[in-house]
Protein backbone atom coordinates (compact mmCIF):
# COMPACT_ATOMS: atom_id res chain seq x y z
CA UNK A 1 0.00 0.00 0.00
CA UNK A 2 0.94 3.63 0.29
CA UNK A 3 1.66 3.54 4.04
CA UNK A 4 -1.26 5.78 4.94
CA UNK A 5 -3.60 3.09 6.31
CA UNK A 6 -3.94 3.56 10.04
CA UNK A 7 -3.35 0.74 12.50
CA UNK A 8 -3.69 0.50 16.28
CA UNK A 9 -0.66 -0.33 18.37
CA UNK A 10 -1.54 -2.04 21.65
CA UNK A 11 0.83 -3.34 24.31
CA UNK A 12 0.42 -7.06 24.94
CA UNK A 13 0.17 -6.39 28.69
CA UNK A 14 -2.85 -4.18 28.02
CA UNK A 15 -4.45 -6.97 25.97
CA UNK A 16 -3.88 -9.36 28.87
CA UNK A 17 -5.42 -6.93 31.35
CA UNK A 18 -8.50 -6.38 29.17
CA UNK A 19 -8.88 -10.13 28.67
CA UNK A 20 -8.75 -10.88 32.40
CA UNK A 21 -11.23 -8.09 33.18
CA UNK A 22 -13.59 -9.26 30.43
CA UNK A 23 -13.71 -12.81 31.83
CA UNK A 24 -15.56 -11.62 34.95
CA UNK A 25 -17.68 -8.95 33.25
CA UNK A 26 -21.18 -10.16 32.33
CA UNK A 27 -21.38 -7.44 29.63
CA UNK A 28 -18.63 -9.28 27.72
CA UNK A 29 -20.37 -12.66 27.74
CA UNK A 30 -20.79 -14.08 24.22
CA UNK A 31 -19.41 -10.89 22.67
CA UNK A 32 -16.36 -9.93 20.67
CA UNK A 33 -14.04 -7.56 22.52
CA UNK A 34 -12.22 -4.99 20.38
CA UNK A 35 -9.25 -3.19 21.94
CA UNK A 36 -8.47 -0.07 19.96
CA UNK A 37 -7.06 2.87 21.91
CA UNK A 38 -7.49 6.12 20.00
CA UNK A 39 -4.19 7.51 21.25
CA UNK A 40 -2.15 4.75 19.59
CA UNK A 41 -3.60 4.87 16.08
CA UNK A 42 -0.99 5.76 13.46
CA UNK A 43 -0.25 5.04 9.83
CA UNK A 44 3.01 3.30 8.97
CA UNK A 45 4.21 6.57 7.41
CA UNK A 46 3.48 8.44 10.66
CA UNK A 47 5.31 5.78 12.66
CA UNK A 48 8.31 6.00 10.33
CA UNK A 49 8.29 9.81 10.62
CA UNK A 50 8.45 9.49 14.43
CA UNK A 51 11.43 7.13 14.18
CA UNK A 52 13.14 9.42 11.66
CA UNK A 53 12.71 12.38 14.01
CA UNK A 54 13.98 10.36 16.97
CA UNK A 55 17.07 8.99 15.16
CA UNK A 56 17.78 11.95 12.87
CA UNK A 57 17.96 9.51 9.94
CA UNK A 58 15.80 9.10 6.84
CA UNK A 59 14.57 5.58 6.17
CA UNK A 60 14.06 4.12 2.72
CA UNK A 61 10.43 3.35 1.97
CA UNK A 62 9.52 0.40 -0.21
CA UNK A 63 5.86 0.15 -1.18
CA UNK A 64 4.40 -3.21 -2.19
CA UNK A 65 1.04 -3.99 -3.71
CA UNK A 66 -1.27 -6.48 -2.05
CA UNK A 67 -0.66 -8.90 -4.94
CA UNK A 68 3.12 -8.70 -4.45
CA UNK A 69 2.77 -9.49 -0.75
CA UNK A 70 0.44 -12.42 -1.42
CA UNK A 71 2.86 -13.83 -4.01
CA UNK A 72 5.70 -13.47 -1.51
CA UNK A 73 3.69 -15.31 1.17
CA UNK A 74 2.75 -18.10 -1.25
CA UNK A 75 6.37 -18.48 -2.32
CA UNK A 76 7.52 -18.81 1.29
CA UNK A 77 4.73 -21.27 2.04
CA UNK A 78 5.72 -23.39 -0.94
CA UNK A 79 9.39 -23.15 -0.01
CA UNK A 80 10.31 -21.38 -3.25
mmCIF file with all atom_site columns, C-alpha atoms in Angstrom:
data_model
loop_
_atom_site.group_PDB
_atom_site.id
_atom_site.type_symbol
_atom_site.label_atom_id
_atom_site.label_alt_id
_atom_site.label_comp_id
_atom_site.label_asym_id
_atom_site.label_entity_id
_atom_site.label_seq_id
_atom_site.pdbx_PDB_ins_code
_atom_site.Cartn_x
_atom_site.Cartn_y
_atom_site.Cartn_z
_atom_site.occupancy
_atom_site.B_iso_or_equiv
_atom_site.pdbx_formal_charge
_atom_site.auth_seq_id
_atom_site.auth_comp_id
_atom_site.auth_asym_id
_atom_site.auth_atom_id
_atom_site.pdbx_PDB_model_num
ATOM 1  C CA . UNK A 1 1  ? 0.000   0.000   0.000  1.00 0.00 ? 1  UNK A CA 1
ATOM 2  C CA . UNK A 1 2  ? 0.943   3.632   0.295  1.00 0.00 ? 2  UNK A CA 1
ATOM 3  C CA . UNK A 1 3  ? 1.660   3.541   4.037  1.00 0.00 ? 3  UNK A CA 1
ATOM 4  C CA . UNK A 1 4  ? -1.260  5.784   4.945  1.00 0.00 ? 4  UNK A CA 1
ATOM 5  C CA . UNK A 1 5  ? -3.603  3.088   6.310  1.00 0.00 ? 5  UNK A CA 1
ATOM 6  C CA . UNK A 1 6  ? -3.941  3.561   10.043 1.00 0.00 ? 6  UNK A CA 1
ATOM 7  C CA . UNK A 1 7  ? -3.354  0.735   12.504 1.00 0.00 ? 7  UNK A CA 1
ATOM 8  C CA . UNK A 1 8  ? -3.687  0.500   16.277 1.00 0.00 ? 8  UNK A CA 1
ATOM 9  C CA . UNK A 1 9  ? -0.659  -0.328  18.368 1.00 0.00 ? 9  UNK A CA 1
ATOM 10 C CA . UNK A 1 10 ? -1.544  -2.043  21.649 1.00 0.00 ? 10 UNK A CA 1
ATOM 11 C CA . UNK A 1 11 ? 0.832   -3.344  24.310 1.00 0.00 ? 11 UNK A CA 1
ATOM 12 C CA . UNK A 1 12 ? 0.419   -7.058  24.936 1.00 0.00 ? 12 UNK A CA 1
ATOM 13 C CA . UNK A 1 13 ? 0.165   -6.395  28.685 1.00 0.00 ? 13 UNK A CA 1
ATOM 14 C CA . UNK A 1 14 ? -2.849  -4.182  28.020 1.00 0.00 ? 14 UNK A CA 1
ATOM 15 C CA . UNK A 1 15 ? -4.448  -6.971  25.973 1.00 0.00 ? 15 UNK A CA 1
ATOM 16 C CA . UNK A 1 16 ? -3.881  -9.360  28.870 1.00 0.00 ? 16 UNK A CA 1
ATOM 17 C CA . UNK A 1 17 ? -5.424  -6.932  31.350 1.00 0.00 ? 17 UNK A CA 1
ATOM 18 C CA . UNK A 1 18 ? -8.503  -6.384  29.167 1.00 0.00 ? 18 UNK A CA 1
ATOM 19 C CA . UNK A 1 19 ? -8.876  -10.131 28.672 1.00 0.00 ? 19 UNK A CA 1
ATOM 20 C CA . UNK A 1 20 ? -8.753  -10.880 32.402 1.00 0.00 ? 20 UNK A CA 1
ATOM 21 C CA . UNK A 1 21 ? -11.228 -8.085  33.178 1.00 0.00 ? 21 UNK A CA 1
ATOM 22 C CA . UNK A 1 22 ? -13.587 -9.265  30.428 1.00 0.00 ? 22 UNK A CA 1
ATOM 23 C CA . UNK A 1 23 ? -13.710 -12.809 31.833 1.00 0.00 ? 23 UNK A CA 1
ATOM 24 C CA . UNK A 1 24 ? -15.562 -11.620 34.946 1.00 0.00 ? 24 UNK A CA 1
ATOM 25 C CA . UNK A 1 25 ? -17.682 -8.953  33.247 1.00 0.00 ? 25 UNK A CA 1
ATOM 26 C CA . UNK A 1 26 ? -21.182 -10.158 32.328 1.00 0.00 ? 26 UNK A CA 1
ATOM 27 C CA . UNK A 1 27 ? -21.384 -7.444  29.634 1.00 0.00 ? 27 UNK A CA 1
ATOM 28 C CA . UNK A 1 28 ? -18.629 -9.280  27.722 1.00 0.00 ? 28 UNK A CA 1
ATOM 29 C CA . UNK A 1 29 ? -20.370 -12.662 27.738 1.00 0.00 ? 29 UNK A CA 1
ATOM 30 C CA . UNK A 1 30 ? -20.786 -14.085 24.219 1.00 0.00 ? 30 UNK A CA 1
ATOM 31 C CA . UNK A 1 31 ? -19.405 -10.892 22.671 1.00 0.00 ? 31 UNK A CA 1
ATOM 32 C CA . UNK A 1 32 ? -16.357 -9.928  20.666 1.00 0.00 ? 32 UNK A CA 1
ATOM 33 C CA . UNK A 1 33 ? -14.041 -7.560  22.518 1.00 0.00 ? 33 UNK A CA 1
ATOM 34 C CA . UNK A 1 34 ? -12.219 -4.990  20.377 1.00 0.00 ? 34 UNK A CA 1
ATOM 35 C CA . UNK A 1 35 ? -9.252  -3.190  21.941 1.00 0.00 ? 35 UNK A CA 1
ATOM 36 C CA . UNK A 1 36 ? -8.467  -0.070  19.961 1.00 0.00 ? 36 UNK A CA 1
ATOM 37 C CA . UNK A 1 37 ? -7.060  2.872   21.915 1.00 0.00 ? 37 UNK A CA 1
ATOM 38 C CA . UNK A 1 38 ? -7.488  6.115   19.996 1.00 0.00 ? 38 UNK A CA 1
ATOM 39 C CA . UNK A 1 39 ? -4.185  7.508   21.248 1.00 0.00 ? 39 UNK A CA 1
ATOM 40 C CA . UNK A 1 40 ? -2.146  4.746   19.590 1.00 0.00 ? 40 UNK A CA 1
ATOM 41 C CA . UNK A 1 41 ? -3.598  4.867   16.082 1.00 0.00 ? 41 UNK A CA 1
ATOM 42 C CA . UNK A 1 42 ? -0.994  5.764   13.458 1.00 0.00 ? 42 UNK A CA 1
ATOM 43 C CA . UNK A 1 43 ? -0.245  5.037   9.833  1.00 0.00 ? 43 UNK A CA 1
ATOM 44 C CA . UNK A 1 44 ? 3.008   3.303   8.966  1.00 0.00 ? 44 UNK A CA 1
ATOM 45 C CA . UNK A 1 45 ? 4.206   6.571   7.408  1.00 0.00 ? 45 UNK A CA 1
ATOM 46 C CA . UNK A 1 46 ? 3.480   8.445   10.660 1.00 0.00 ? 46 UNK A CA 1
ATOM 47 C CA . UNK A 1 47 ? 5.310   5.779   12.661 1.00 0.00 ? 47 UNK A CA 1
ATOM 48 C CA . UNK A 1 48 ? 8.305   6.002   10.333 1.00 0.00 ? 48 UNK A CA 1
ATOM 49 C CA . UNK A 1 49 ? 8.288   9.807   10.619 1.00 0.00 ? 49 UNK A CA 1
ATOM 50 C CA . UNK A 1 50 ? 8.450   9.490   14.425 1.00 0.00 ? 50 UNK A CA 1
ATOM 51 C CA . UNK A 1 51 ? 11.432  7.135   14.178 1.00 0.00 ? 51 UNK A CA 1
ATOM 52 C CA . UNK A 1 52 ? 13.141  9.424   11.660 1.00 0.00 ? 52 UNK A CA 1
ATOM 53 C CA . UNK A 1 53 ? 12.707  12.377  14.011 1.00 0.00 ? 53 UNK A CA 1
ATOM 54 C CA . UNK A 1 54 ? 13.984  10.356  16.965 1.00 0.00 ? 54 UNK A CA 1
ATOM 55 C CA . UNK A 1 55 ? 17.066  8.989   15.159 1.00 0.00 ? 55 UNK A CA 1
ATOM 56 C CA . UNK A 1 56 ? 17.784  11.947  12.872 1.00 0.00 ? 56 UNK A CA 1
ATOM 57 C CA . UNK A 1 57 ? 17.961  9.512   9.941  1.00 0.00 ? 57 UNK A CA 1
ATOM 58 C CA . UNK A 1 58 ? 15.800  9.101   6.844  1.00 0.00 ? 58 UNK A CA 1
ATOM 59 C CA . UNK A 1 59 ? 14.575  5.576   6.172  1.00 0.00 ? 59 UNK A CA 1
ATOM 60 C CA . UNK A 1 60 ? 14.065  4.124   2.716  1.00 0.00 ? 60 UNK A CA 1
ATOM 61 C CA . UNK A 1 61 ? 10.432  3.350   1.972  1.00 0.00 ? 61 UNK A CA 1
ATOM 62 C CA . UNK A 1 62 ? 9.516   0.397   -0.212 1.00 0.00 ? 62 UNK A CA 1
ATOM 63 C CA . UNK A 1 63 ? 5.864   0.148   -1.182 1.00 0.00 ? 63 UNK A CA 1
ATOM 64 C CA . UNK A 1 64 ? 4.402   -3.211  -2.188 1.00 0.00 ? 64 UNK A CA 1
ATOM 65 C CA . UNK A 1 65 ? 1.042   -3.986  -3.714 1.00 0.00 ? 65 UNK A CA 1
ATOM 66 C CA . UNK A 1 66 ? -1.268  -6.484  -2.052 1.00 0.00 ? 66 UNK A CA 1
ATOM 67 C CA . UNK A 1 67 ? -0.656  -8.903  -4.938 1.00 0.00 ? 67 UNK A CA 1
ATOM 68 C CA . UNK A 1 68 ? 3.119   -8.703  -4.451 1.00 0.00 ? 68 UNK A CA 1
ATOM 69 C CA . UNK A 1 69 ? 2.774   -9.492  -0.750 1.00 0.00 ? 69 UNK A CA 1
ATOM 70 C CA . UNK A 1 70 ? 0.435   -12.420 -1.419 1.00 0.00 ? 70 UNK A CA 1
ATOM 71 C CA . UNK A 1 71 ? 2.858   -13.835 -4.005 1.00 0.00 ? 71 UNK A CA 1
ATOM 72 C CA . UNK A 1 72 ? 5.702   -13.474 -1.508 1.00 0.00 ? 72 UNK A CA 1
ATOM 73 C CA . UNK A 1 73 ? 3.693   -15.313 1.174  1.00 0.00 ? 73 UNK A CA 1
ATOM 74 C CA . UNK A 1 74 ? 2.749   -18.099 -1.247 1.00 0.00 ? 74 UNK A CA 1
ATOM 75 C CA . UNK A 1 75 ? 6.367   -18.475 -2.317 1.00 0.00 ? 75 UNK A CA 1
ATOM 76 C CA . UNK A 1 76 ? 7.522   -18.806 1.291  1.00 0.00 ? 76 UNK A CA 1
ATOM 77 C CA . UNK A 1 77 ? 4.727   -21.273 2.036  1.00 0.00 ? 77 UNK A CA 1
ATOM 78 C CA . UNK A 1 78 ? 5.721   -23.392 -0.941 1.00 0.00 ? 78 UNK A CA 1
ATOM 79 C CA . UNK A 1 79 ? 9.395   -23.151 -0.014 1.00 0.00 ? 79 UNK A CA 1
ATOM 80 C CA . UNK A 1 80 ? 10.314  -21.379 -3.249 1.00 0.00 ? 80 UNK A CA 1
#
